[in-house]
Amino acid sequence: MRVVAVSILVIMWQLVELNSFFLKHIFVVGPSHPLCIGRLILIAVISAPSIRQFYSYVTDTQCKRVGTQCWVFCAITFTEFIVCVKFGAQIFKQTQMLYVLYWLIFQMISSILCIYGCAILAKQGKRKEMDIVKLRRNIKKAKDQLQAGGGGGGDSARNWATNGGQSLRHQAPPPPSAAAKSPTKQSSSELKRRLQNGVTF
C-alpha cells in the first residue's frame, strides 16, 4: 500500500513539473515572468500541507479520508494538465507521440522501481535494527543475571557476617589446648613430677 501511495506521489510531482514547462512553452511566457514565479511560489506553498495530509492518510490507520488541501492541489494539477492538452493540441500534433509515450513509460517504470528498491532497503535496515535491539536486550539480560547472582552471594555473605558474627560474640572462647602451652611450663611441671616420684636422671 505504501509503495503504491509513494508511486502516486511521485507521478503527481512529475506531472506538476511537466505542467511548468508546457505552460511556458505553449503560452510563450518567459521564466522571469511574474506569472511563472507566482505559480511556482503558489505550488510550493500548497504542496507542503498537501503532502502532509497525504502522508497522514497513508500512515495513520485512524485517518479515513484525504485532507481538503490535498484535493485542492490535485485539482489544480489536473486543471493545468487539461489546459496544456487543450491549448497545445497543435504542438502535440507536430511531435512524435511515440517517443513521448516511450519517455512517459520509462519515467513511470524507473520511478516505481526506485521506490520499490527504497522500500526493500528500508525493510532490510529495519530488520538489522531489530536484530541489534534483540542483541542488546540479550546482553542486558545476561548482565542483569550476572549482577543478580553476584548480589545474592553478597547478601548471603552480609547476612552471615551480621548474624553469624553476633552468635560468635556470645559464645565463650574455647579453653587453651595442651599443645598451646609454652614449652618452659611443660618442662618445669614434668621435672617436679619426676622429683616427687624419685626418678633419677
Short mmCIF file of C-alpha atoms in Angstrom, two decimals:
data_model
loop_
_atom_site.label_atom_id
_atom_site.label_comp_id
_atom_site.label_asym_id
_atom_site.label_seq_id
_atom_site.Cartn_x
_atom_site.Cartn_y
_atom_site.Cartn_z
CA MET A 1 0.00 0.00 0.00
CA ARG A 2 2.74 2.45 0.88
CA VAL A 3 4.68 1.64 -2.30
CA VAL A 4 1.58 2.45 -4.36
CA ALA A 5 1.00 5.65 -2.36
CA VAL A 6 4.56 6.87 -2.88
CA SER A 7 4.33 5.97 -6.58
CA ILE A 8 1.20 8.14 -6.89
CA LEU A 9 3.02 10.95 -5.10
CA VAL A 10 5.99 10.75 -7.50
CA ILE A 11 3.71 10.68 -10.56
CA MET A 12 1.85 13.78 -9.33
CA TRP A 13 5.14 15.54 -8.64
CA GLN A 14 6.39 14.77 -12.18
CA LEU A 15 3.09 15.96 -13.63
CA VAL A 16 3.44 19.28 -11.77
CA GLU A 17 6.97 19.72 -13.13
CA LEU A 18 5.81 18.83 -16.64
CA ASN A 19 3.00 21.39 -16.46
CA SER A 20 5.54 24.09 -15.61
CA PHE A 21 7.44 23.55 -18.86
CA PHE A 22 4.33 23.03 -21.01
CA LEU A 23 2.65 26.22 -19.76
CA LYS A 24 5.75 28.29 -20.51
CA HIS A 25 6.16 26.70 -23.94
CA ILE A 26 2.51 26.80 -25.06
CA PHE A 27 1.73 30.35 -23.91
CA VAL A 28 5.24 31.63 -24.74
CA VAL A 29 5.92 33.03 -21.28
CA GLY A 30 9.49 33.64 -20.17
CA PRO A 31 10.85 32.08 -16.97
CA SER A 32 11.32 35.52 -15.40
CA HIS A 33 7.67 36.48 -15.91
CA PRO A 34 5.77 37.28 -12.67
CA LEU A 35 3.11 34.69 -13.51
CA CYS A 36 5.70 31.89 -13.65
CA ILE A 37 7.35 33.00 -10.42
CA GLY A 38 3.97 33.43 -8.70
CA ARG A 39 2.83 29.99 -9.86
CA LEU A 40 5.99 28.33 -8.54
CA ILE A 41 5.59 30.06 -5.18
CA LEU A 42 1.91 29.10 -5.01
CA ILE A 43 2.67 25.46 -5.84
CA ALA A 44 5.45 25.39 -3.24
CA VAL A 45 3.16 26.80 -0.55
CA ILE A 46 0.26 24.48 -1.40
CA SER A 47 2.38 21.33 -1.74
CA ALA A 48 3.67 21.39 1.87
CA PRO A 49 0.30 20.83 3.65
CA SER A 50 -0.90 18.62 0.78
CA ILE A 51 2.00 16.21 1.21
CA ARG A 52 1.48 16.27 4.97
CA GLN A 53 -2.19 15.36 4.60
CA PHE A 54 -1.40 12.63 2.09
CA TYR A 55 1.27 11.20 4.41
CA SER A 56 -1.17 11.19 7.33
CA TYR A 57 -3.76 9.38 5.21
CA VAL A 58 -1.26 6.71 4.15
CA THR A 59 0.43 6.08 7.52
CA ASP A 60 -2.32 6.78 10.06
CA THR A 61 -4.88 3.97 10.33
CA GLN A 62 -7.37 6.27 12.07
CA CYS A 63 -7.37 8.73 9.13
CA LYS A 64 -10.19 7.66 6.81
CA ARG A 65 -10.00 10.34 4.09
CA VAL A 66 -7.54 12.67 2.41
CA GLY A 67 -7.43 16.27 3.56
CA THR A 68 -9.05 19.14 1.69
CA GLN A 69 -5.76 20.84 0.82
CA CYS A 70 -4.54 17.67 -0.91
CA TRP A 71 -7.69 17.53 -3.04
CA VAL A 72 -7.24 21.19 -3.98
CA PHE A 73 -3.65 20.54 -5.02
CA CYS A 74 -4.71 17.58 -7.18
CA ALA A 75 -7.48 19.68 -8.77
CA ILE A 76 -5.02 22.47 -9.64
CA THR A 77 -2.56 19.96 -11.14
CA PHE A 78 -5.16 18.24 -13.33
CA THR A 79 -6.64 21.60 -14.39
CA GLU A 80 -3.22 22.73 -15.59
CA PHE A 81 -2.79 19.42 -17.41
CA ILE A 82 -6.17 19.84 -19.17
CA VAL A 83 -5.26 23.42 -20.15
CA CYS A 84 -1.96 22.21 -21.62
CA VAL A 85 -3.70 19.48 -23.62
CA LYS A 86 -6.43 21.83 -24.90
CA PHE A 87 -4.26 24.79 -25.95
CA GLY A 88 -1.26 22.71 -27.00
CA ALA A 89 -3.08 20.35 -29.33
CA GLN A 90 -1.37 21.85 -32.43
CA ILE A 91 2.05 21.48 -30.82
CA PHE A 92 1.35 17.92 -29.78
CA LYS A 93 0.26 17.07 -33.34
CA GLN A 94 3.65 18.14 -34.63
CA THR A 95 5.53 15.96 -32.19
CA GLN A 96 6.21 12.26 -32.47
CA MET A 97 3.88 10.91 -29.82
CA LEU A 98 5.55 7.52 -29.84
CA TYR A 99 8.74 8.94 -28.36
CA VAL A 100 6.76 10.91 -25.80
CA LEU A 101 4.91 7.73 -24.85
CA TYR A 102 8.21 5.87 -24.52
CA TRP A 103 9.54 8.63 -22.30
CA LEU A 104 6.47 8.58 -20.05
CA ILE A 105 6.58 4.78 -19.72
CA PHE A 106 10.29 4.89 -18.91
CA GLN A 107 9.73 7.58 -16.28
CA MET A 108 6.91 5.64 -14.64
CA ILE A 109 8.78 2.32 -14.60
CA SER A 110 12.01 3.86 -13.31
CA SER A 111 10.15 5.76 -10.59
CA ILE A 112 8.27 2.66 -9.42
CA LEU A 113 11.45 0.56 -9.43
CA CYS A 114 13.30 3.21 -7.47
CA ILE A 115 10.54 3.36 -4.86
CA TYR A 116 10.39 -0.43 -4.64
CA GLY A 117 14.15 -0.58 -4.13
CA CYS A 118 13.96 2.04 -1.39
CA ALA A 119 11.21 0.02 0.30
CA ILE A 120 13.35 -3.15 0.21
CA LEU A 121 16.36 -1.31 1.64
CA ALA A 122 14.20 0.20 4.38
CA LYS A 123 12.85 -3.26 5.29
CA GLN A 124 16.36 -4.71 5.45
CA GLY A 125 17.53 -1.80 7.59
CA LYS A 126 14.59 -2.29 9.93
CA ARG A 127 15.38 -5.99 10.19
CA LYS A 128 19.01 -5.24 11.07
CA GLU A 129 17.87 -2.69 13.61
CA MET A 130 15.57 -5.26 15.21
CA ASP A 131 18.45 -7.75 15.37
CA ILE A 132 20.64 -5.15 17.06
CA VAL A 133 17.89 -4.32 19.56
CA LYS A 134 17.41 -8.04 20.29
CA LEU A 135 21.16 -8.49 20.77
CA ARG A 136 21.29 -5.54 23.16
CA ARG A 137 18.38 -6.96 25.14
CA ASN A 138 20.12 -10.31 25.42
CA ILE A 139 23.34 -8.65 26.59
CA LYS A 140 21.44 -6.58 29.13
CA LYS A 141 19.56 -9.66 30.34
CA ALA A 142 22.85 -11.54 30.76
CA LYS A 143 24.33 -8.62 32.69
CA ASP A 144 21.28 -8.46 34.94
CA GLN A 145 21.53 -12.18 35.61
CA LEU A 146 25.21 -11.85 36.48
CA GLN A 147 24.51 -8.89 38.76
CA ALA A 148 21.62 -10.77 40.39
CA GLY A 149 23.87 -13.80 41.03
CA GLY A 150 26.64 -11.64 42.50
CA GLY A 151 24.15 -9.68 44.56
CA GLY A 152 22.74 -12.92 46.02
CA GLY A 153 26.20 -14.05 47.11
CA GLY A 154 26.90 -10.66 48.61
CA ASP A 155 23.62 -10.71 50.54
CA SER A 156 24.33 -14.17 51.96
CA ALA A 157 27.82 -13.16 52.99
CA ARG A 158 26.44 -9.97 54.53
CA ASN A 159 23.79 -11.95 56.48
CA TRP A 160 26.40 -14.40 57.70
CA ALA A 161 28.61 -11.53 58.80
CA THR A 162 25.81 -9.94 60.80
CA ASN A 163 24.05 -12.99 62.25
CA GLY A 164 26.97 -15.36 62.48
CA GLY A 165 29.27 -12.72 63.87
CA GLN A 166 26.81 -11.85 66.62
CA SER A 167 26.42 -15.54 67.56
CA LEU A 168 30.18 -15.94 67.70
CA ARG A 169 30.46 -12.94 70.05
CA HIS A 170 28.07 -14.57 72.54
CA GLN A 171 29.96 -17.85 72.56
CA ALA A 172 32.65 -18.33 75.19
CA PRO A 173 36.19 -18.70 73.92
CA PRO A 174 37.47 -22.31 73.85
CA PRO A 175 39.98 -23.38 76.56
CA PRO A 176 43.60 -23.45 75.50
CA SER A 177 44.83 -26.87 74.50
CA ALA A 178 47.85 -28.61 75.95
CA ALA A 179 49.75 -28.01 72.77
CA ALA A 180 49.20 -24.33 73.18
CA LYS A 181 51.14 -24.22 76.49
CA SER A 182 54.64 -22.84 76.46
CA PRO A 183 57.50 -25.39 76.38
CA THR A 184 59.10 -23.90 79.54
CA LYS A 185 55.97 -24.52 81.61
CA GLN A 186 55.73 -28.06 80.27
CA SER A 187 59.37 -28.84 81.19
CA SER A 188 59.12 -27.45 84.77
CA SER A 189 55.96 -29.40 85.57
CA GLU A 190 57.49 -32.58 84.22
CA LEU A 191 60.65 -32.03 86.35
CA LYS A 192 58.61 -31.57 89.56
CA ARG A 193 56.63 -34.73 88.86
CA ARG A 194 59.78 -36.79 88.37
CA LEU A 195 61.39 -35.39 91.52
CA GLN A 196 58.31 -36.29 93.57
CA ASN A 197 58.31 -39.81 92.21
CA GLY A 198 62.05 -40.21 92.90
CA VAL A 199 63.02 -40.65 89.34
CA THR A 200 66.76 -40.36 88.79
CA PHE A 201 68.27 -38.92 85.68
#
